[in-house]
Structures are given as structure tokens and as C-alpha cells.
Coordinates of C-alpha atoms and ligand atoms in Angstrom, one line a residue:
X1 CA 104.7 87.8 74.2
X2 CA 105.0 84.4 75.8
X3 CA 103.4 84.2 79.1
X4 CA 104.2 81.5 81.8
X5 CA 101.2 82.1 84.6
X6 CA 102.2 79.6 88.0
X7 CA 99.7 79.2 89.9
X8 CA 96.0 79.1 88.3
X9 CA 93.3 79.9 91.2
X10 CA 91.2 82.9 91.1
X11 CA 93.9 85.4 90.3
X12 CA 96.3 82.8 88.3
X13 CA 93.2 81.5 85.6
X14 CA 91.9 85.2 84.9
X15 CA 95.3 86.8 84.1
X16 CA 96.1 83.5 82.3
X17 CA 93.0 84.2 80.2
X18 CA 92.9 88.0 79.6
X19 CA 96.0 87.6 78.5
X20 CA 95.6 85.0 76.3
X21 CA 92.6 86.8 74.9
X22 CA 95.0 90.1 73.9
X23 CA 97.1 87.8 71.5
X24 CA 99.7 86.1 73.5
X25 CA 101.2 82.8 73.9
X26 CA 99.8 82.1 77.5
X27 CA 101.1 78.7 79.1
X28 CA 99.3 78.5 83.0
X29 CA 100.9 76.1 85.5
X30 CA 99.6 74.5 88.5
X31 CA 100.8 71.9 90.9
X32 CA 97.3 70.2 91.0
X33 CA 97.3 67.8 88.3
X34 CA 93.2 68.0 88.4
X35 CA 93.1 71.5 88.1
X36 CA 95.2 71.4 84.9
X37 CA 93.2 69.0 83.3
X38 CA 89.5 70.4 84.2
X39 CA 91.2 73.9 82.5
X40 CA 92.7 71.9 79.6
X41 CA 89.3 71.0 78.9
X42 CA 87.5 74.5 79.1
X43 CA 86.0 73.9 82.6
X44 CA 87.2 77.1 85.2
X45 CA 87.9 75.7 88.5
X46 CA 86.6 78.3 90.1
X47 CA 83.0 80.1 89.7
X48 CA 83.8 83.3 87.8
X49 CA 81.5 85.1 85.1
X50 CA 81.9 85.0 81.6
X51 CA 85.2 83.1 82.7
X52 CA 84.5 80.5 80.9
X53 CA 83.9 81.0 77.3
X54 CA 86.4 83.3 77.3
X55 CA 88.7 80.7 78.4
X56 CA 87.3 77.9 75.7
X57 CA 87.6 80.7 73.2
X58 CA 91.2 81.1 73.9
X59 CA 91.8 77.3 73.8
X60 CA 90.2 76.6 70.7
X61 CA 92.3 79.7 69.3
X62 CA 95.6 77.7 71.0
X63 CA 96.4 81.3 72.9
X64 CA 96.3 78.9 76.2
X65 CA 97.3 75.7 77.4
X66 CA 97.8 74.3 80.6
X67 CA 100.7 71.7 82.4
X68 CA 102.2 70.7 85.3
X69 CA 105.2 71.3 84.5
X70 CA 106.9 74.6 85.7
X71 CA 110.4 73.9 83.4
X72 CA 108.3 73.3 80.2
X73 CA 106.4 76.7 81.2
X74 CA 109.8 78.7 82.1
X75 CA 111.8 77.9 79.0
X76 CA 108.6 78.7 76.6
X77 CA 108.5 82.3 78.1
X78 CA 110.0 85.9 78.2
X79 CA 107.8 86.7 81.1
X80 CA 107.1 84.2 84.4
X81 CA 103.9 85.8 86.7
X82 CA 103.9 83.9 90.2
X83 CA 99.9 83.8 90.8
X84 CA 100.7 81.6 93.9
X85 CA 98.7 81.4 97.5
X86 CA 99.9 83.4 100.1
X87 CA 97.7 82.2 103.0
X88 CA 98.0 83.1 106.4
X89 CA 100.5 81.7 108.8
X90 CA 99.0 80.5 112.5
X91 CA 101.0 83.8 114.1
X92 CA 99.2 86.2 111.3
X93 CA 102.2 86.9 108.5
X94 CA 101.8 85.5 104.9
X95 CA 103.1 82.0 104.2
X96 CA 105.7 82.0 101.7
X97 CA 106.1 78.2 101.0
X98 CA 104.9 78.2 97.8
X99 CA 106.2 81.1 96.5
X100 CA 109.3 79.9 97.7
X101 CA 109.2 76.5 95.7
X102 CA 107.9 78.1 92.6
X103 CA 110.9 80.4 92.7
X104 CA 113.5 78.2 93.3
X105 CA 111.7 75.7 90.5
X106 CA 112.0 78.3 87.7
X107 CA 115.6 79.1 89.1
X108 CA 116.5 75.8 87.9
X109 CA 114.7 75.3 85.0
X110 CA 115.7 78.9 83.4
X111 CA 117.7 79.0 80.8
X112 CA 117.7 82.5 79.1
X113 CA 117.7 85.9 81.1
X114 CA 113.7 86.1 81.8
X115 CA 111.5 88.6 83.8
X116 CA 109.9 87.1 87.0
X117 CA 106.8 89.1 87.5
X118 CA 105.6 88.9 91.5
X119 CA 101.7 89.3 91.5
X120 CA 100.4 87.3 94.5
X121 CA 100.2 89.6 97.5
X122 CA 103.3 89.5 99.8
X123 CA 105.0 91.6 103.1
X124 CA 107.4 94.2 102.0
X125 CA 110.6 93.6 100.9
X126 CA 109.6 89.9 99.6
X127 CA 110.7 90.8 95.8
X128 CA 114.4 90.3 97.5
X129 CA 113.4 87.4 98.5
X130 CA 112.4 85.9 95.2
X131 CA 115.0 87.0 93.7
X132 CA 117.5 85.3 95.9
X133 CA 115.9 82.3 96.1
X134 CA 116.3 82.1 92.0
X135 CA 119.8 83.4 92.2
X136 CA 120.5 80.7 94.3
X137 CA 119.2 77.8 91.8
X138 CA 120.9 79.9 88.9
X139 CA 123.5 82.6 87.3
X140 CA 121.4 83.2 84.4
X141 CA 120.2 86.6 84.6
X142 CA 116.6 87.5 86.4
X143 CA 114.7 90.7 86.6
X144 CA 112.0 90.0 89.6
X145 CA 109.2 92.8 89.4
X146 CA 106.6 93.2 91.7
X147 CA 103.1 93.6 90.2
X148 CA 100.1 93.2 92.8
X149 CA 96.5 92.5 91.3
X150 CA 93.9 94.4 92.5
X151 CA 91.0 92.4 90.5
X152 CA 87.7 91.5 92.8
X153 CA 86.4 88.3 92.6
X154 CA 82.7 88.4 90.8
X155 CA 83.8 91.1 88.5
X156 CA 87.2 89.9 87.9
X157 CA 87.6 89.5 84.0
X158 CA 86.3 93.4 84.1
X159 CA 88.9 94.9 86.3
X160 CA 91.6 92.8 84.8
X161 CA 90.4 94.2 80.9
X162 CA 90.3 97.2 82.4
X163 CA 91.5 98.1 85.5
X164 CA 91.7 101.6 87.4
X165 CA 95.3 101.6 87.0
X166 CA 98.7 99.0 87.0
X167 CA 101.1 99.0 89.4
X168 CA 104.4 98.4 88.2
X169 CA 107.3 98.3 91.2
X170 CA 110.9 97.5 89.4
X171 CA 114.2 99.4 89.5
X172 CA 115.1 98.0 86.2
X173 CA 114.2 100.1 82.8
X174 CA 113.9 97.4 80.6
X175 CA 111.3 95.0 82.6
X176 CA 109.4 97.9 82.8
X177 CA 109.4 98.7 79.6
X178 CA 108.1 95.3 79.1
X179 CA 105.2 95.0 81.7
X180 CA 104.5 98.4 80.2
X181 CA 103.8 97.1 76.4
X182 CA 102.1 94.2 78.0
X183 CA 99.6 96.4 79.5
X184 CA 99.2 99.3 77.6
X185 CA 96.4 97.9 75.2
X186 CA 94.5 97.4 78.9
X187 CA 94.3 100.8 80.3
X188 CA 92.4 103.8 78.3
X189 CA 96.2 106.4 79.2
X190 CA 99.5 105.1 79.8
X191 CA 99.1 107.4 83.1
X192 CA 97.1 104.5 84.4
X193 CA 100.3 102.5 84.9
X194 CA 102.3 103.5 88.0
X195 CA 106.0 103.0 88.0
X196 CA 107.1 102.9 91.5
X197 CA 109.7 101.2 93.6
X198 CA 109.4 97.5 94.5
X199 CA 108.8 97.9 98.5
X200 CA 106.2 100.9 97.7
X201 CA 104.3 98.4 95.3
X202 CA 104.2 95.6 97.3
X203 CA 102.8 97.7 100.3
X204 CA 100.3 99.8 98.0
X205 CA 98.7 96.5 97.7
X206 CA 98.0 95.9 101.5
X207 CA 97.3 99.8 101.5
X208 CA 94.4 99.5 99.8
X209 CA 93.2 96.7 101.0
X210 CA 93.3 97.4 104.8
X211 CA 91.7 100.7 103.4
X212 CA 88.9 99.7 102.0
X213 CA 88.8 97.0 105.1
X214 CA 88.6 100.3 107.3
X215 CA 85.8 101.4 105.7
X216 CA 83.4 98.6 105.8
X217 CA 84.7 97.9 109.6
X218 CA 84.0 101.8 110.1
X219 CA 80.4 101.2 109.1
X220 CA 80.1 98.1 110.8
X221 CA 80.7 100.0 114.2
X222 CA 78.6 103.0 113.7
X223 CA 75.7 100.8 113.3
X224 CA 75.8 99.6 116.9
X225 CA 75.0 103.3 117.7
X226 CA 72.5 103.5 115.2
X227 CA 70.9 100.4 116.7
X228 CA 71.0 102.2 120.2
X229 CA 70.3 105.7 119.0
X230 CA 67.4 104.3 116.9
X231 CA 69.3 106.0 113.4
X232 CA 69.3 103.6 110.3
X233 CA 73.1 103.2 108.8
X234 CA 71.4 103.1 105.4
X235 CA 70.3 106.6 105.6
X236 CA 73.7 107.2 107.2
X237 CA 75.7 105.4 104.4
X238 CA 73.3 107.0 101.5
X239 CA 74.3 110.6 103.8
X240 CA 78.1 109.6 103.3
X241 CA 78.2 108.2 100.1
X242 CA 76.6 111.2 98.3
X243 CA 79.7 113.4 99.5
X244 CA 82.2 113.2 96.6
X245 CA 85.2 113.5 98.6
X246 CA 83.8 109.9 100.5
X247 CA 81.7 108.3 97.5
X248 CA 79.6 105.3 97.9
X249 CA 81.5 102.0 97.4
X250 CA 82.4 99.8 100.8
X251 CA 80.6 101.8 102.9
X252 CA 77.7 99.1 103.6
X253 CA 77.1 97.6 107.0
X254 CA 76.8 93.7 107.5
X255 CA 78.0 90.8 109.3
X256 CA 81.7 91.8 108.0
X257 CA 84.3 91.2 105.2
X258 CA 86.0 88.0 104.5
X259 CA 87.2 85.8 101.8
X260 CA 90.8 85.2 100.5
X261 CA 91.9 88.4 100.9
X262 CA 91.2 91.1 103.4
X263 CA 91.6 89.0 106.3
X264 CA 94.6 87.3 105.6
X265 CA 96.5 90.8 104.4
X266 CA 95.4 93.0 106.9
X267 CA 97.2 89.8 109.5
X268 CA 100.1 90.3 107.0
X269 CA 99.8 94.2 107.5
X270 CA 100.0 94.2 110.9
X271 CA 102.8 91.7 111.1
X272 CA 104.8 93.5 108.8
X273 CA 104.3 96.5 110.8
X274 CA 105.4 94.3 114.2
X275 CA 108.3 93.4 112.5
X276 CA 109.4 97.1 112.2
X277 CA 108.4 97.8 115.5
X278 CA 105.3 100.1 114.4
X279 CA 102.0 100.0 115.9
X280 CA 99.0 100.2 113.2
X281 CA 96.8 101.0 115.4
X282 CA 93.3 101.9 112.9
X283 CA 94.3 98.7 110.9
X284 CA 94.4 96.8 114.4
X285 CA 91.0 98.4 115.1
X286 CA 89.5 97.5 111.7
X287 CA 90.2 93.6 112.2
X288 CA 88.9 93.9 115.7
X289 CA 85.3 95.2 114.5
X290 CA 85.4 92.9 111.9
X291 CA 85.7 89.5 114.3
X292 CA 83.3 91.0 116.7
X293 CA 80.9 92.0 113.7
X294 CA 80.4 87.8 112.4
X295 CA 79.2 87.2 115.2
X296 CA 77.1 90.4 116.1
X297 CA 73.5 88.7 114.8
X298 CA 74.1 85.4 117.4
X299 CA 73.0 86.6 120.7
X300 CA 69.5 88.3 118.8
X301 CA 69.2 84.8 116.8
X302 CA 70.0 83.2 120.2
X303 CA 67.3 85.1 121.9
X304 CA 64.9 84.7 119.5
X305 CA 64.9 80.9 119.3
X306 CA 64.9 81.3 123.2
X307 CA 65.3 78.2 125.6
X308 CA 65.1 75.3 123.4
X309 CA 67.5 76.7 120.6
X310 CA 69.6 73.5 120.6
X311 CA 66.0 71.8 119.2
X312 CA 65.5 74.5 116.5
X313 CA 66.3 75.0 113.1
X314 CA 67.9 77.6 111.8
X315 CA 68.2 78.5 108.1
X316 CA 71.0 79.9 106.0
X317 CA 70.8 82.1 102.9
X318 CA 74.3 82.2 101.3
X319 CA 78.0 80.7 101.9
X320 CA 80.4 83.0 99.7
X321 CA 81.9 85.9 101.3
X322 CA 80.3 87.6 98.3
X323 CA 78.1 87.2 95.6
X324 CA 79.4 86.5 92.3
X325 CA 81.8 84.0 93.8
X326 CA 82.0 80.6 94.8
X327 CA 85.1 81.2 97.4
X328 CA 84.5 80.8 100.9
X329 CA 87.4 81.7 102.5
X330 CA 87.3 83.1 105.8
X331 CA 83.5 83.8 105.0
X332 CA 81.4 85.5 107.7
X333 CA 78.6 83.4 106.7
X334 CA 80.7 80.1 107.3
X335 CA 81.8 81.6 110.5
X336 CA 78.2 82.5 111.9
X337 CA 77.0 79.2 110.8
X338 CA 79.5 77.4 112.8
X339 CA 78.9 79.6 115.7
X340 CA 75.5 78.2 115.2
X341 CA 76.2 74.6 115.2
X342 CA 78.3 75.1 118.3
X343 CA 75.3 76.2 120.1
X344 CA 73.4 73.1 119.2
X345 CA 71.6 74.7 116.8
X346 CA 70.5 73.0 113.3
X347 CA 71.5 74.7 110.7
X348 CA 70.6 74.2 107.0
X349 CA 72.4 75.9 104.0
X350 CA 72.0 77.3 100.5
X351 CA 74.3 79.4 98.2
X352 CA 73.7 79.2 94.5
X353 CA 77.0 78.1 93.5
X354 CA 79.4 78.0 97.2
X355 CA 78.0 74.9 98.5
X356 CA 80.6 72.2 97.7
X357 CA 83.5 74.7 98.4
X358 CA 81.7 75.2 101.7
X359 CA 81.6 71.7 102.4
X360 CA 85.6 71.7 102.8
X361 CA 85.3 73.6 106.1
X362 CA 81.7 72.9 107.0
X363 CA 82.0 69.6 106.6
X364 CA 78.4 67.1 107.1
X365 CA 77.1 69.0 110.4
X366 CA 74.6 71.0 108.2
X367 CA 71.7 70.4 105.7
X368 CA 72.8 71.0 102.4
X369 CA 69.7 72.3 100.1
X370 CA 69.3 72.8 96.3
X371 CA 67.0 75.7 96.2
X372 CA 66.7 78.4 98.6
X373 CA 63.1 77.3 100.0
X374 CA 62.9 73.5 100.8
X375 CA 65.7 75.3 102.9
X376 CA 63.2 76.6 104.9
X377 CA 61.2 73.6 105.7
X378 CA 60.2 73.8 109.5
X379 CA 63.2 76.6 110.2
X380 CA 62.3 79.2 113.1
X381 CA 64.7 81.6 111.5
X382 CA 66.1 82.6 108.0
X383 CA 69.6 84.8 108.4
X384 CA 70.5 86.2 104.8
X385 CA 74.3 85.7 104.9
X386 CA 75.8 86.6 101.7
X387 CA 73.6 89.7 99.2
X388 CA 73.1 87.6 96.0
X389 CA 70.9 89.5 94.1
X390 CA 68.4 86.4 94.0
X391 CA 67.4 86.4 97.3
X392 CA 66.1 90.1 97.2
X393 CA 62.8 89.8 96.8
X394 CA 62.1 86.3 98.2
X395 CA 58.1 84.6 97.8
X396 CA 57.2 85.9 101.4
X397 CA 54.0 84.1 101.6
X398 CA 55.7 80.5 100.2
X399 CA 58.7 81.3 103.3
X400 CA 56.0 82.1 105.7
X401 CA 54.2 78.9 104.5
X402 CA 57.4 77.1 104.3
X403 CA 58.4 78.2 108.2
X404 CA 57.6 77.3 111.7
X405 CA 58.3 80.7 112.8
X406 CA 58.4 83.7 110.4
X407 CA 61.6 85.3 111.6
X408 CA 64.0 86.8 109.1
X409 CA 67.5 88.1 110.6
X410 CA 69.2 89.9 106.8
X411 CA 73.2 90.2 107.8
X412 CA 73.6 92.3 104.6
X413 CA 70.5 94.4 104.8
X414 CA 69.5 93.6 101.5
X415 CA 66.0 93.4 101.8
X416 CA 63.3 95.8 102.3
X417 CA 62.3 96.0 106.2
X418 CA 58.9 97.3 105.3
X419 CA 58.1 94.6 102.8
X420 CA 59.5 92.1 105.1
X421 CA 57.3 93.4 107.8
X422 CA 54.2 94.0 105.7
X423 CA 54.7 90.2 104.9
X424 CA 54.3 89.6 108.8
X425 CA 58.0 88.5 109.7
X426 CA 59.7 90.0 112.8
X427 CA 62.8 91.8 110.7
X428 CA 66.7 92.2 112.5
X429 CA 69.0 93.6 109.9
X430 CA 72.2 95.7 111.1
X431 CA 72.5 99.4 112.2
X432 CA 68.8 99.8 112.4
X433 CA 66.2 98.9 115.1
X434 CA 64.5 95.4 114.6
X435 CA 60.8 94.9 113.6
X436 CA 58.0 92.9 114.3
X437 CA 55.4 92.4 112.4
X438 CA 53.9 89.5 113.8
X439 CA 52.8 88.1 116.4
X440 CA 55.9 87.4 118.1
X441 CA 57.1 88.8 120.9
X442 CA 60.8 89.6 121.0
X443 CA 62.9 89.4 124.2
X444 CA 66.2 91.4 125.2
X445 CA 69.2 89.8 123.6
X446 CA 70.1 88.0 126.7
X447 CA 73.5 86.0 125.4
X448 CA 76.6 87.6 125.8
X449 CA 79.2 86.6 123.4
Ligands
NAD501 P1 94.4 80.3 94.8 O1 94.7 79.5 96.1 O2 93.0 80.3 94.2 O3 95.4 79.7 93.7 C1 96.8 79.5 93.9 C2 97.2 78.3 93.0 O4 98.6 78.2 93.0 C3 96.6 77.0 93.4 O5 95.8 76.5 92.3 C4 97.8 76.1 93.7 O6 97.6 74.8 93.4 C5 98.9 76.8 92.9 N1 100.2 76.6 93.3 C6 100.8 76.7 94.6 N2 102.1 76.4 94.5 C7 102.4 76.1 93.3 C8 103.6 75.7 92.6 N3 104.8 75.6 93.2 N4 103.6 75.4 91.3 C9 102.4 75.6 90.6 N5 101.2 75.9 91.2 C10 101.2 76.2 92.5 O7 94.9 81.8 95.1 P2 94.4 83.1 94.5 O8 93.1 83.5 95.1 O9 94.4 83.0 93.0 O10 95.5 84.1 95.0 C11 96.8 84.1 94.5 C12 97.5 85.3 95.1 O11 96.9 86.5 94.5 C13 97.5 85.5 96.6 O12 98.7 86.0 97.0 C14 96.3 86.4 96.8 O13 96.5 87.2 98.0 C15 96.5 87.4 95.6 N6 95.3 88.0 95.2 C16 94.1 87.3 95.1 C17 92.9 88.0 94.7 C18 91.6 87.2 94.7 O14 90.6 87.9 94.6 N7 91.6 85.9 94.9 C19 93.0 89.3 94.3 C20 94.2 89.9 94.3 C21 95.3 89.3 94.7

């Protein structure tokens, strides 16, 4: 088939890709003229794995190519996916803008009936929307179908090659038929593709997300009373996870979710919900823990450095919201570490690949660093910030070395507490009582935030 992607970001450049790589005649759009040319040459704008050969493969083969141009994309194509942003507006819903312009562009450059295919992540009812604003550019005929991605950033060519299911929201027979071919080859039973209406499809999207939201924030809050009761939420997440009605995925506790994603929908959620006059009141709760929870290692990090905090150095392991990623969006780790600057502390940074996305928010105010231990140089605390597997089993005796004070506070409780304490470093992770294993003495959090 011939595929017009608009919009190449994270979820735009892997569909663009995947489908290029199952035989069709992909053409990927983007209004940033730097982002076309960096793909045109083979380089991914983004960090994703395996992304990239798969996209030089697909170049070479001439599957993909990459313009500017939304009318040279539309008139190419049978099928138009909208792979937009929808960020977050200042009162919470989902900015529309630019799924607004794209529509109304390929309203006026169609000129044979097409299917629009709706895959960003938009409020109920929005397919409407995008149709009207292409009916009123155009009379030639347009079948808008909504089709939310579910792929996770890190892992993202996997779950788009081969996701747990596609959902499919259209009430017309024939576009389904056609997102239906063009997906078949990815799923192991047609089963896996969901036919259902377009209001249910757009909302299934936000359903799982605030779902899997509820979980993490549901974890997050029982390990407060696993701090105070002196439990450890690991045992009680292993203890959960092991039941096969619950399983084990987005059940760990941490310094909460983020990135490009979770934040902004569940804000869309609830608007959506204001709109109609409902009250979501767990999905309420879950973004509540979850702004409370980036914040939750401060007053211990605060009370560690003590008086003179604003003349200490505090030291950052990880940027991305995730590993696997170099998106920073709304990431707890930037969050914390701007809480940090506020209180006058110095703060220096390393992520393996987030660092110059970072920069965009962070800005100069902290010390960028190439490897994870000049990092350390002088610091009086080390807060693990995002779980890349690489920092799991750090050189304790070159950090201690490295160090002025061998503190270690682990936001994702991804090291070991006894190795950490065996190595001599006083140990805070979250939702289990902190450790000392040197000499230093810990105070009371006394900072209330
Ligand atoms: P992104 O910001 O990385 O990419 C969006 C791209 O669209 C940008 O490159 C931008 O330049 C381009 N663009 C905007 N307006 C345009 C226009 N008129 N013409 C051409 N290009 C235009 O966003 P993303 O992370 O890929 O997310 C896209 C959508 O998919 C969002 O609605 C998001 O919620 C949803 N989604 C994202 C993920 C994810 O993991 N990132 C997963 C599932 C769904």
C-alpha cells in the first residue's frame, strides 16, 4: 500500500519504518525541515534501538523517503496516519493545533477519496473533528479512522512488529477492511485486531494508560507505609506480582512516571471527564501521588546534606523518564533535579544518551558529565534517577573514592541495599527503611515540602 506518515517523532519514525520494512511505499512528513533531512540520510532523530538500521535498510531498499511537503505525501497515498503531538494545554486538555493544521493541509491537497488514519492520542469524540476540519478544505470523499498506538518507547520497534493487539475504531467497512490487510501480517490471529467504534477507541487509549498510571501510583503510595511500618515494597510487589490475576509489570515503586505520555493523557483524561460533568476520582488520585512522589526523596536528600546544602554537590544518575530512551518529557528526574537547583544545591548530571534533550529544559544551571563517575567528583550524594541497566552494579570503591560523602539515595530501587551498604554508603531507596553503613549519622527528614 502507499503510506503517507505526518508527523515523524517517536511514534511517527517507527510506524514509518515498520511499515516500510513489510513491503510498502512509506513517504513520512514532518514540518521540521532538519528532522527530514537527518532521516533522509539514515540518522533517527530520536534514540530508539535497532531503529536505525532498520530505517537505512528501508532507505537503501527505497520503501521510505522523507519531505516536507504534506501535498506531495497526500496525493502519493491510499492511506494518511496523523503521528502528530498532542501536548498538554496550560488548563490540562490535549492541544489540537497541529492536528488541526495537518488536517486541514491534507484537506486541501487531496485529490482522490483516501483514508485518514487518527493515531496520535486525542479526547473523545476528536475523529469528528478531523473529519470536519478536512470536509471543510474539501468535497472529495474521506474516511477518518481512529487507530491509537500503544508502542513504549525503548522497546518500540517490538511492540509495533508485534503488538498485543490493534485497535481499529471506524464505522466504515471498507477502511476497515483496509487497516485490517495492513496489519494482519503484524499480529500472530486476526483476533488481535479489535474493531470497535471510534469514541470507544479513542478512549481505550487513555484507558490504558491511566491504568497502568494507577498501578505504579498505587505502589508509589503503599511504600510510604512500608517506610513507616518498616515492610519492603519489593517483597510486597514480588508478593503481588506472582498472583496471576495481578502479574508483575508496572507495579515497581520509584520517584514516579513521566515522559510524553502518561502525564499529559491522564490531564486529557480528567478534562475529558470535566467536560462531561463526571468526576474520575482514582485517575484524579493517581496524578496526585504521582506529583507528590518526584519530589518524595528531597526532604531526606535535604536532610542529609544538612545546613549548608546550598554549598554541596549533589549528583545525578539518569535524565530519561526511562531507560532505553532519550525523551525527557515531563521526566521525574528532570523535575527532582530542578527542585534541587532551587534549593541552592549543585547539581551535576549523566544519562547515557538524554543529556542534550535534557539541556532544552534544564538549560546551563547543572554540570553536564560524559561518564557516570567524573560525575561524582566531590558530590556528597549520588540519587539514581532513571534504572538504566548500566548503573546497576556501579565500582563502589572508585564512587566512594570519587565522593566527599558516600551517600547513595536509588529513586528506582535498582540497586542492591545490602551491597550498597556492605560497600559502606548510607542507602535511601523507596518503600523500604534507609541504611547506614557508615559512619554517618542520619537526621529526621526535617524539610517539609
Ligand atoms: P513527537 O513530538 O515526537 O513528534 C511529533 C512530530 O510531528 C514532530 O516531529 C513535529 O515536528 C511533527 N508535526 C507537528 N505538526 C506537523 C504538521 N502539521 N505537519 C508535519 N509534521 C508535523 O510526538 P510523539 O511522541 O511521536 O507522539 C505523537 C502522538 O502519538 C501523540 O499524540 C502521542 O501522545 C502519541 N503516542 C506517543 C507514544 C510515545 O511513546 N511517544 C506512544 C503512543 C502514542
Amino acid at each position: 500500500m502507499r503510506i503517507a506518515m505526518i508527523g515523524t517523532g517517536y511514534v511517527g519514525s517507527v510506524a514509518g519504518v515498520c511499515f516500510a520494512e513489510n513491503g510498502h511505499d512509506v513517504i513520512c512528513v514532518d514540518q521540521d525541515r532538519k528532522k527530514v533531512q537527518e532521516l533522509s540520510k539514515g540518522n533517527p532523530v530520536i534514540y530508539e534501538p535497532g531503529l536505525e538500521p532498520l530505517l537505512k535498510r528501508n532507505l537503501a531498499a527505497r520503501r521510505i523517503r522523507f519531505t516536507d511537503s504534506i501535498s506531495e505525501a497526500v496525493q502519493q497515498s491510499e492511506i494518511v496516519f496523523m503521528t502528530v503531538g498532542t501536548p498538554s494545554k496550560a488548563d490540562g486538555s490535549a492541544n489540537l493545533d497541529y492536528l488541526e493544521n495537518a488536517a486541514r493541509e491534507v484537506g486541501r491537497a487531496v485529490r482522490s477519496p483516501i483514508v485518514v488514519v487518527n493515531k496520535s492520542t486525542v479526547p473523545v469524540g476528536t475523529h469528528r473533528w478531523v473529519a470536519a476540519w478536512i470536509r471543510d478544505e474539501t468535497t472529495v470523499p474521506v474516511q477518518v479512522v481512529s487507530n491509537p498506538e500503544f508502542l513504549r518507547e525503548g522497546a518500540a520497534l517490538r511492540d509495533f512488529m508485534e503488538p498485543d493487539r490493534v485497535v481499529i475504531g471506524t464505522h466504515h467497512p471498507e477502511a476497515f477492511q483496509m487497516m485490517r490487510r495492513l496489519y494482519l501480517p503484524f499480529v500472530k490471529q486476526a483476533s488481535q485486531i479489535i474493531r470497535m467504534d471510534p469514541v470507544s477507541a479513542e478512549l481505550t487509549k487513555y484507558a490504558c494508560n491511566a491504568f497502568l498510571a494507577t498501578r505504579i501510583s498505587f505502589m508509589n503510595d503503599l511504600s510510604h507505609l512500608c517506610e513507616k511500618a518498616g515492610g519492603d515494597i519489593e517483597h510486597v510487589q514480588r508478593g503481588m506480582g506472582s498472583d496471576t490475576r495481578i502479574g508483575p509489570r508496572f507495579l515497581n515503586a520509584g520517584i514516579g512516571y513521566g515522559g510524553s505520555c502518561f502525564p499529559k493523557d491522564i490531564r486529557a483524561l480528567l478534562r475529558t471527564a470535566q467536560e462531561h460533568e463526571i468526576s474520575l476520582r482514582i485517575v484524579s488520585a493517581v496524578e496526585e501521588v504521582n506529583e507528590r512522589q518526584k519530589l518524595t526523596l528531597v526532604p531526606k536528600i535535604l536532610a542529609h546534606l544538612g545546613r549548608f546544602a546550598a554549598k554541596k554537590k549533589v549528583t545525578l544518575w539518569g535524565l530519561a523518564f526511562k531507560p532505553q530512551t532519550d525523551d525527557t518529557r515531563e521526566s521525574p528526574a528532570i523535575v527532582l533535579a530542578q527542585e534541587l537547583i532551587r534549593r541552592g544545591v549543585r547539581v551535576a548530571v549523566f544519562d547515557p544518551v538524554a543529556a542534550s534533550k535534557a539541556l532544552e529544559t534544564l538549560g546551563p544551571q547543572v554540570e553536564y558529565c560524559d561518564d557516570p563517575y567524573s560525575a561524582l567528583r566531590d558530590s556528597n550524594a549520588l540519587v539514581i534517577a532513571t534504572e538504566w541497566p548500566e548503573f546497576q552494579n556501579p565500582d563502589y570503591a572508585r564512587v566512594k573514592l570519587l565522593m566527599t560523602e558516600p551517600a547513595i539515595f536509588d529513586g528506582r530501587n535498582l540497586l542492591s541495599a545490602d551491597a550498597a551498604t556492605r560497600a559502606g554508603f548510607s542507602y535511601w531507596s523507596i518503600g523500604r527503611k534507609p541504611r547506614t553503613g557508615a559512619r554517618i549519622r542520619v537526621r529526621e527528614p526535617n524539610v517539609v515540602i
